[in-house]
Structures are given as structure tokens and as C-alpha cells.
Coordinates of C-alpha atoms and ligand atoms in Angstrom, one line a residue:
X278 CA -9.8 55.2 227.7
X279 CA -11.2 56.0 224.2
X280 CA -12.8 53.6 221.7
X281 CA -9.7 52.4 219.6
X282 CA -7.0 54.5 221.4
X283 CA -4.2 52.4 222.0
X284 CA -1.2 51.9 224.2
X285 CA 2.2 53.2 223.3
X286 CA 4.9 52.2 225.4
X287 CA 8.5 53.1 224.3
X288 CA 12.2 54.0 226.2
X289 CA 15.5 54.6 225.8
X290 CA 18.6 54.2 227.8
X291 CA 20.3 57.3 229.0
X292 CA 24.0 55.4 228.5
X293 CA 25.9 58.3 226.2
X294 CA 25.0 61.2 224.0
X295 CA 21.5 60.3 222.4
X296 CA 22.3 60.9 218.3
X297 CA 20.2 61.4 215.3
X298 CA 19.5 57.9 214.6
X299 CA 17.9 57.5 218.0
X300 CA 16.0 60.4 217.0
X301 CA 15.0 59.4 213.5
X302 CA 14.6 55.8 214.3
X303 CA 12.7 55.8 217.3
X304 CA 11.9 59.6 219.1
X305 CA 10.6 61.2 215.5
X306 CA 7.5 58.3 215.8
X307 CA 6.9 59.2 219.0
X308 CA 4.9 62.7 219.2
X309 CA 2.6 61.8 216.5
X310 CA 1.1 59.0 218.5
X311 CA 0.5 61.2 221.2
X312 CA -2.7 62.8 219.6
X313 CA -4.8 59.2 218.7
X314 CA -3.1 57.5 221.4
X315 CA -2.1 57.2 224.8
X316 CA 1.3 56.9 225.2
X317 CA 4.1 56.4 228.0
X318 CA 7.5 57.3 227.2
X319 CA 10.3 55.5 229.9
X320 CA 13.9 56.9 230.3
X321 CA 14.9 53.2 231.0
X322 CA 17.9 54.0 234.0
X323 CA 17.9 50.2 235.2
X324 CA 19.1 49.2 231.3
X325 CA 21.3 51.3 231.5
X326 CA 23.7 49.9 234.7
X327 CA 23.7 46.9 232.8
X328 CA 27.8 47.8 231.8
X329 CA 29.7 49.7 233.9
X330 CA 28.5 53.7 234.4
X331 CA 29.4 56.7 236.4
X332 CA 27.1 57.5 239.1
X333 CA 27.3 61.1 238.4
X334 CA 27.2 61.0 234.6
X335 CA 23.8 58.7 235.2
X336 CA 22.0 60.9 237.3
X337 CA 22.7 63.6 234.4
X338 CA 22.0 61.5 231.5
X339 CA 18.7 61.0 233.3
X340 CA 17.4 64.5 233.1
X341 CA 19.3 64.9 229.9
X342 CA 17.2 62.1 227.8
X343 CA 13.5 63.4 229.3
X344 CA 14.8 66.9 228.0
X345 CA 15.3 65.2 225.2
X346 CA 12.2 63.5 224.9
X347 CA 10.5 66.9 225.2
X348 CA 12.5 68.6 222.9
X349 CA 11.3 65.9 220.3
X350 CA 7.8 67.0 220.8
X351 CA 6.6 65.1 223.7
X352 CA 3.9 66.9 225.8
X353 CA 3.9 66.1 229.4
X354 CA 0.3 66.3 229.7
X355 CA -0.5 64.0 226.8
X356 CA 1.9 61.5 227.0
X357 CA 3.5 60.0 230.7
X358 CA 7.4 60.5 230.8
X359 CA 9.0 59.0 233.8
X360 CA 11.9 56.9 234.6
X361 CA 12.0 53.2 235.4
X362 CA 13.7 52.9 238.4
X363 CA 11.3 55.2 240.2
X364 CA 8.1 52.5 239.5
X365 CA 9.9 48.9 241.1
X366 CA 7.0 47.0 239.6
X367 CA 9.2 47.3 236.4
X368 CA 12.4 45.0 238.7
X369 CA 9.7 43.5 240.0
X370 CA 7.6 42.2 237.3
X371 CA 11.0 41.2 235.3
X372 CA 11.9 39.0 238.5
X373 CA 8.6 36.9 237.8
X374 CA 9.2 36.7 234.6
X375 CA 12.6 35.2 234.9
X376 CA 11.0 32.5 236.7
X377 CA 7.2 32.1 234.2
X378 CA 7.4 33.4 231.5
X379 CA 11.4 33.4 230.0
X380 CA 13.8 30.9 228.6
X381 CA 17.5 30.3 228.8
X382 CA 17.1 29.4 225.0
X383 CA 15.0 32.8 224.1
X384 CA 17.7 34.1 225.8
X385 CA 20.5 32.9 223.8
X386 CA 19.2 34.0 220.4
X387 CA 19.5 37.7 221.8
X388 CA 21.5 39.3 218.3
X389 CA 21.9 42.7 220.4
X390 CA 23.7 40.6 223.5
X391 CA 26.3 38.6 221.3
X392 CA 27.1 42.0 219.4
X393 CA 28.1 43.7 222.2
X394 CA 29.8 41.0 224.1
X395 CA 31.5 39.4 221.5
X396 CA 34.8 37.3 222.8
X397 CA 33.8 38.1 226.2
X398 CA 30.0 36.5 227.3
X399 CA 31.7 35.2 230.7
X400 CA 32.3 38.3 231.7
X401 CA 29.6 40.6 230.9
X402 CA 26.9 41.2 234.0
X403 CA 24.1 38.6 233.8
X404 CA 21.7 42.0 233.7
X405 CA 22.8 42.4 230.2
X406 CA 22.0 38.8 229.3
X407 CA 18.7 39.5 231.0
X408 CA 17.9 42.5 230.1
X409 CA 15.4 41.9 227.5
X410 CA 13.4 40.2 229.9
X411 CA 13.6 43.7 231.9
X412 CA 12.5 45.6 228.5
X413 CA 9.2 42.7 228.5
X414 CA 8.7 43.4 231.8
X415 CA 9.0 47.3 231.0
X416 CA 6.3 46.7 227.3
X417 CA 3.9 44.4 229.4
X418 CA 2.8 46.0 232.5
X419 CA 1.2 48.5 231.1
X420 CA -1.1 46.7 228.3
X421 CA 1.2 47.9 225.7
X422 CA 0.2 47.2 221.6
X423 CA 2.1 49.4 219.7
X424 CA 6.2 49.8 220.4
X425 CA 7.6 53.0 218.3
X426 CA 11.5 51.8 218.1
X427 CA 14.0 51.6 215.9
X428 CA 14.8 47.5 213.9
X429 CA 17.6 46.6 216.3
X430 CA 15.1 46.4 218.9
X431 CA 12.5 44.1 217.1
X432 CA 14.1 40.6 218.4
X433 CA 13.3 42.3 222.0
X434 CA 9.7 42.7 221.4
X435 CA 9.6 39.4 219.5
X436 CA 10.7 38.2 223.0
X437 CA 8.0 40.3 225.2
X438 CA 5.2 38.8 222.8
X439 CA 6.6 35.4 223.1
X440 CA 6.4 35.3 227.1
X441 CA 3.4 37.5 227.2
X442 CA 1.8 34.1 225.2
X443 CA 3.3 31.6 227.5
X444 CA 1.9 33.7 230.6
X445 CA -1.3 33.9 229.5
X446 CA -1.5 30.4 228.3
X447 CA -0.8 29.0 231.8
X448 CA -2.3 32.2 233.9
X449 CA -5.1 33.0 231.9
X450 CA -5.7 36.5 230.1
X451 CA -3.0 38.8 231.9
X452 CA -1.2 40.5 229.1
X453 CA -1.1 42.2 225.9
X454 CA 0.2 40.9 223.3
X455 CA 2.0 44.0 221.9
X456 CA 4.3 44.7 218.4
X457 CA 7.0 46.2 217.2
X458 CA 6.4 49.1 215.2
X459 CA 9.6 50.6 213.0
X460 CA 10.0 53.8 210.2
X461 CA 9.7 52.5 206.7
X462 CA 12.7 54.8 205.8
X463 CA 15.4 55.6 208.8
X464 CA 14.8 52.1 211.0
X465 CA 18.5 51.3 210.5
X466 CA 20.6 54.2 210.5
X467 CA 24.2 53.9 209.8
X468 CA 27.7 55.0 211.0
X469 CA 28.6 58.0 208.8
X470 CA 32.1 56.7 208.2
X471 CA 31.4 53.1 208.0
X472 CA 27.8 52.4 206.2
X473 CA 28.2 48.8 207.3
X474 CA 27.8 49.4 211.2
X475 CA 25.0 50.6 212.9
X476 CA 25.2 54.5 214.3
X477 CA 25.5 53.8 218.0
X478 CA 25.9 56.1 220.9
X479 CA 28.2 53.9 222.7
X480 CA 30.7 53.9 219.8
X481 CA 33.8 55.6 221.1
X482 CA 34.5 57.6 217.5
X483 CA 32.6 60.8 217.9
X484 CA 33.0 61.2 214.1
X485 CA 30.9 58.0 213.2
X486 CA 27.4 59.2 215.0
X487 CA 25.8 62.9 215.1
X488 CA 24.7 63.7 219.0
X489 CA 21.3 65.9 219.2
X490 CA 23.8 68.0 221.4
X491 CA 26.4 68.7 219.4
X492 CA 27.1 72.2 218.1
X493 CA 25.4 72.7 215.0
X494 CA 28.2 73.6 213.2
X495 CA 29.9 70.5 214.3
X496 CA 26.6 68.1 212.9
X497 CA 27.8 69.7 209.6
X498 CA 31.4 69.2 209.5
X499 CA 30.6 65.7 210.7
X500 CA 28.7 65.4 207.2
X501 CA 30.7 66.9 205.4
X502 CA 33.4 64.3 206.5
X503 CA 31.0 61.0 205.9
X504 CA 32.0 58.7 203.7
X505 CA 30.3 58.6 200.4
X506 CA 30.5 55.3 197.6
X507 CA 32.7 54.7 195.0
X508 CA 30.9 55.0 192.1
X509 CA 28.9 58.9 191.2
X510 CA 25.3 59.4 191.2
X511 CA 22.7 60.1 193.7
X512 CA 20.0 57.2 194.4
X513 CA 19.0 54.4 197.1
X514 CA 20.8 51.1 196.5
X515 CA 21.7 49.4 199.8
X516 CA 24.2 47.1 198.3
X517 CA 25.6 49.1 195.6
X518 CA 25.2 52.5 197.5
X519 CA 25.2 52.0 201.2
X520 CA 27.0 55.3 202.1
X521 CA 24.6 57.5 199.9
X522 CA 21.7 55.3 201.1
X523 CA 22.2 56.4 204.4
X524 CA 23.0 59.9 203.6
X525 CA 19.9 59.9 201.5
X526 CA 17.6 57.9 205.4
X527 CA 19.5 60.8 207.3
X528 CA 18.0 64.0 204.8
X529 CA 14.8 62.0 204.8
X530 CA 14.4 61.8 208.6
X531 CA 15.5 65.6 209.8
X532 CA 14.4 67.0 206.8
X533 CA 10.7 65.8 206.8
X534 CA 10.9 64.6 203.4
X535 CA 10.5 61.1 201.2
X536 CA 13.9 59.6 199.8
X537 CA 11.8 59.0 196.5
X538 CA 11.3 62.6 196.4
X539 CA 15.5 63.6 197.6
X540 CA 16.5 61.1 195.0
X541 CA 14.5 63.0 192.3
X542 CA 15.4 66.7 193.3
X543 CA 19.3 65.5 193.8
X544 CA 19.5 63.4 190.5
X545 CA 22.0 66.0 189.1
X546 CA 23.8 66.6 192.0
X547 CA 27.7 65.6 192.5
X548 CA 28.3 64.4 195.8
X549 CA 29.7 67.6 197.1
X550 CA 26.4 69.9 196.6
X551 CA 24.2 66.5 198.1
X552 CA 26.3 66.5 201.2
X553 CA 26.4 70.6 201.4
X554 CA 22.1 70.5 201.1
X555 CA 21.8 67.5 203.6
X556 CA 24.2 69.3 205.6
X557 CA 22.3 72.5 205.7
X558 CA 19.3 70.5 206.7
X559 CA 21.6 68.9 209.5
X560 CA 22.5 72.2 210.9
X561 CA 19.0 73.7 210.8
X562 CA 17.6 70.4 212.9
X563 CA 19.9 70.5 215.3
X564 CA 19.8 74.6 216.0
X565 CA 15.9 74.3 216.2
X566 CA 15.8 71.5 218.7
X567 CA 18.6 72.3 220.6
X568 CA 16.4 76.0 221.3
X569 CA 13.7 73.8 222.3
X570 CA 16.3 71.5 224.2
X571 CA 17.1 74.6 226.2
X572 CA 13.9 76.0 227.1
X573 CA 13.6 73.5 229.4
X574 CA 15.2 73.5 232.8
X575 CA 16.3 70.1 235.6
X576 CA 13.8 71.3 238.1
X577 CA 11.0 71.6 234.8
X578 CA 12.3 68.0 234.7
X579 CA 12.3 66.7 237.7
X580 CA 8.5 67.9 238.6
X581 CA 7.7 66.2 235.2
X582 CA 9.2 62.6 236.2
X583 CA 7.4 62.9 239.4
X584 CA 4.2 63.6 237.6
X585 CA 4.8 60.9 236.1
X586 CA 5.9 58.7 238.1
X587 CA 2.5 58.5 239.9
X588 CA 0.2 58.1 237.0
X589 CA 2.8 55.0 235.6
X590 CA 2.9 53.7 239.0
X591 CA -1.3 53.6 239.0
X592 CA -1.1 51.9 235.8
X593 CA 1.5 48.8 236.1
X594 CA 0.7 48.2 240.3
X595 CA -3.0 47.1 238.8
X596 CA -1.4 44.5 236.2
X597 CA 1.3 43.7 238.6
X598 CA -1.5 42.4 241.3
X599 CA -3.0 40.4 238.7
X600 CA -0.2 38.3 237.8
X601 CA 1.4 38.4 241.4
X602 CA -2.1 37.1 242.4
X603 CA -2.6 34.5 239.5
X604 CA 0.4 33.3 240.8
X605 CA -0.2 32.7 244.3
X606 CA 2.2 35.5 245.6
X607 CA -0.9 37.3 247.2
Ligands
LIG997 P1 23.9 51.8 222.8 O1 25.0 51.9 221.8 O2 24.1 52.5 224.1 O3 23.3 50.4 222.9 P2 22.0 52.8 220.9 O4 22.5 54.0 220.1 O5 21.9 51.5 220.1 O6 22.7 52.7 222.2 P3 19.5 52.5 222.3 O7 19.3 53.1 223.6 O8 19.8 51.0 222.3 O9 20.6 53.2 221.5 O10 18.3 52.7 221.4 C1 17.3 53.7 221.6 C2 16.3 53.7 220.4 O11 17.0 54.1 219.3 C3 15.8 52.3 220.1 O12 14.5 52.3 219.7 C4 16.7 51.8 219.0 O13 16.1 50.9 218.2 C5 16.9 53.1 218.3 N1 18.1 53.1 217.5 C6 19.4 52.9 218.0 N2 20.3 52.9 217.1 C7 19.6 53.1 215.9 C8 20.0 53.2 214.5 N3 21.3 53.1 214.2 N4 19.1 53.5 213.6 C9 17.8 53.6 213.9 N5 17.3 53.5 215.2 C10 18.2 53.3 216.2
LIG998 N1 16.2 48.1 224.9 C1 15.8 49.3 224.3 C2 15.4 50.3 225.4 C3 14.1 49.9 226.0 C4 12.8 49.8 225.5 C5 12.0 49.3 226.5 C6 12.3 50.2 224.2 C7 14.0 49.4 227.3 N2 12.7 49.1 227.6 C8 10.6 49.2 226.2 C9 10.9 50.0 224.0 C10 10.1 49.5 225.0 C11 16.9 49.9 223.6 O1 16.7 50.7 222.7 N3 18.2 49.6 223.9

């Protein structure tokens, strides 16, 4: 490794159409760590079975999110890409961690786990209780210190640092203590027809979230739909302007460009022209990566997860040893 390179460590489920805030909120960090850094990028399968999923549509989503993560820039050689069910010291190190290192009460403050379950915790699978113990596991076998994701995700890496302390306190130095890194502008992007819920790819309205695979022509009309506040003028309030706000994180992320600057070049705008420019800029993304997107075919993508498969595998069996030997498993 080189002096003051660091470890990059990041995933993302492939559960549903990957969208543009996945993209600006945590893939659009991702390639320009690649050069300084070295970084790992996970498709994280074993998160994803953690509510119900359709064997068939998995084994697709799999080879659809490492496409993905290529057509966001990723190189191969640089960076590892590989998927987490095919290194089991990722299960296996979560296991252990159960037992040392996490708490039923660290548990329990999990925001992401009451969201999604709402009325119904007694009948969600205890994998999605536990699954941020899997994501710690995921963050601290390989030495990880930097994690490019998006804010909903910064309680999870709260939670790897927490038992990466505890472990080391009792087990002497086995782990990293990694951190949460998020976009200054884009960490939190929002649905575009309700501003005051997150853009999600599980949401079942098409129309709230753009997919990095829909049609171009579809991204636009989607925009051109968003909702858009009451009251005129273009600038970023996130109480008084929460639609615009967004609109305004959205242009910023695809269209490489500060929101101080958008907010200056749109100051005479009417809403109509704002959402026709952002929406040209939506369109021109989505064609660009979508050629990119294409280039690549499953069996370009299946040699590239076995690749790197064995160089992750090297990697977290080492820190795996460690612990399972500090522990008195071997
Ligand atoms: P799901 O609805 O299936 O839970 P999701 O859209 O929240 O999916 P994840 O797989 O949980 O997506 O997240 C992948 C990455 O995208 C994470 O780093 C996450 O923080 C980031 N991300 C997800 N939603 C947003 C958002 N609305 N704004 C910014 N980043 C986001
Ligand atoms: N829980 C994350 C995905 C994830 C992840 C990780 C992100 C699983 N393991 C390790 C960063 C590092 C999510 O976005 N839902």
C-alpha cells in the first residue's frame, strides 16, 4: 500500500431500480477516490434478502448494479468490485459480531429499521433488524477509513465504529475505526413529488424517483411533472423551498455544477424554464451513462466479480483470522 492511501469501502443493495439519488448521493463519490485511494466497491446481495425478493429478479439485479457501478466510472483494475455473498467471511464475521461486539440497545436506535417497519416490527425478518451489524461486518474486514454514502446511512457507520471500539477494547488492536463520509450538496435527495420523503428505490410510485435506466425521455417528463413550491423564485431554502431545493441538489449533482452557482444563473428564471434546463441536463445524464451502461456485457460482468472476488477474499480472510483467533475460535 502507499504512504497515505486509504481504504474505501462502500455497497449498495441490488433490491429495485438503482435511481439518481443513489447515484448522486453515494456512486458520483465513488470514482474520484479511485485515483488517491484504494477502494472496494460491494454489490451487497445478502442485504438485500433481508425482505422478501424474487430469485430470478436477484440474480439480475446482481449484474445490473456492478454494470452500474462501472457505468459510474469505476475501473475494475483500480478499484475491487465483487459481491458479498461470494466472500462468507462477510456472514461470517457478522455472526461474531452478534455475539462481541453488538448490542440489542445499538440495535434498537436503528432510524432506517423503524422507517421501514413501521406498525409491523414483529413481523419483519430478524436479518433486517440485524442488518447493520452485516453492513459493520461488510466496513470492518477490510480496514476500512473512509465510507462514500449517502446521510441515511450515517447511523450504520456510527454503529460499525461503535463495535469496532468495543472489539478492540477487549481484543486488542483488530479493527479500523472507519467514518462516514457524505456530499456537501446531494446527501439527502428527495422524492420529486413529495420534497418531504426521501427518493427511494423501493417506493412503489415510479413517478416519485428517476431510475439510471429509465428512457431518457422518460427522466424528463418525470421532471417536468415534480412538484415545485408555492411561492416564485429560484433559490435554496429547505424549509421555505423544499421542492426547488431539491430540484436545485438534483441540477447540482448530474450537472457537475455548484447550487450557489444554479441559483445565480436561474435568478430570473420562472419555474417552467428552471425545470426545462434541469431537465435537459437530466436527459443528457442519463443518455451518456446509459451508452456507457450498455457497453458492457453479463459475461464482462461476471469475469469482473470473480476477479474480484479473489483479491476481496485475500483481504478480509487475513482480518478474519485475527479476530477468529483473538477469540479462541482457532
Ligand atoms: P431501499 O429503498 O431499497 O432501501 P435506497 O434507495 O434507500 O433503497 P440503498 O441501497 O439503501 O438505497 O442505498 C444505496 C446508497 O444510496 C446509500 O449510500 C444511500 O445512503 C444512498 N441513498 C439512498 N437514497 C438516497 C437519497 N434519497 N439521497 C441521497 N443518497 C441516497
Ligand atoms: N446499508 C447500505 C448498503 C451497504 C453498505 C455497506 C454501504 C451494505 N454494506 C457497507 C457502505 C458500506 C445501504 O445503502 N442500504
Amino acid at each position: 500500500m502507499e504512504k497515505d492511501e486509504k481504504i474505501v469501502f462502500s455497497g449498495i443493495q441490488p433490491s429495485g431500480k438503482l435511481n439518481i439519488a443513489n447515484y448522486i448521493g453515494a456512486l458520483s463519490q465513488w470514482p474520484n477516490l479511485q485515483d488517491e485511494d484504494k477502494c472496494i466497491f460491494c454489490v451487497v446481495d445478502y442485504h438485500a434478502i433481508t425482505v422478501k425478493k424474487n430469485p430470478k429478479e436477484l440474480r439480475k439485479r446482481v449484474i445490473e448494479t456492478a454494470k452500474i457501478y462501472l457505468a459510474a466510472g469505476i475501473d475494475s483494475e483500480k478499484s475491487i468490485i465483487f459481491k458479498q455473498s461470494d466472500v462468507s467471511a462477510h456472514t461470517e464475521l457478522a455472526w461474531i459480531l452478534n455475539c462481541i461486539g453488538a448490542r440489542i440497545s445499538d440495535l434498537n436506535k436503528m432510524t432506517q429499521f423503524k422507517d421501514k417497519t413501521g406498525e409491523n416490527k414483529e413481523s419483519a425478518s430478524v436479518g433486517l433488524y440485524d442488518y447493520p451489524v452485516l453492513m459493520a461486518a461488510d466496513i470492518l474486514l477490510y480496514g476500512t477509513e473512509v465510507v462514500p454514502v449517502g446521510e441515511d446511512q450515517i447511523q450504520h457507520v456510527e454503529l460499525a465504529r461503535d463495535i469496532a471500539k468495543r472489539v478492540n477494547n477487549t481484543y486488542g488492536d483488530i479493527f479500523t475505526i472507519p467514518k462516514a463520509v457524505v456530499k456537501k450538496d446531494g446527501a439527502r435527495i428527495m422524492s420529486l413529488l413529495d420534497p418531504s420523503k426521501k427518493m427511494s428505490k423501493s417506493d412503489e410510485n415510479e413517478n416519485n424517483a428517476i431510475a439510471l435506466l429509465d428512457k431518457p425521455e422518460v427522466g424528463r417528463k418525470k421532471i417536468m411533472k415534480a412538484v415545485t413550491d408555492s411561492n416564485t423564485g429560484i433559490y435554496f431554502n429547505l424549509e421555505d423551498k423544499p421542492a426547488i431545493s431539491n430540484l436545485l441538489n438534483i441540477y447540482a449533482g448530474l450537472g457537475n455544477r455548484e447550487v450557489k452557482r444554479l441559483v445565480k444563473d436561474h435568478k430570473d428564471s420562472g419555474y417552467g424554464e428552471f425545470k426545462n434546463a434541469l431537465a435537459d441536463v437530466v436527459e443528457n445524464f442519463l443518455i451518456t451513462f446509459q451508452e456507457k451502461y450498455n457497453s458492457y456485457s453479463d459475461e464482462n460482468v461476471l469475469e469482473i466479480l470473480e476477479k474480484g472476488k479473489e483479491r476481496a477474499e485475500k483481504i478480509a480472510q487475513e482480518r478474519l483470522n485475527k479476530l477468529k483467533n483473538a477469540i479462541g475460535i482457532i
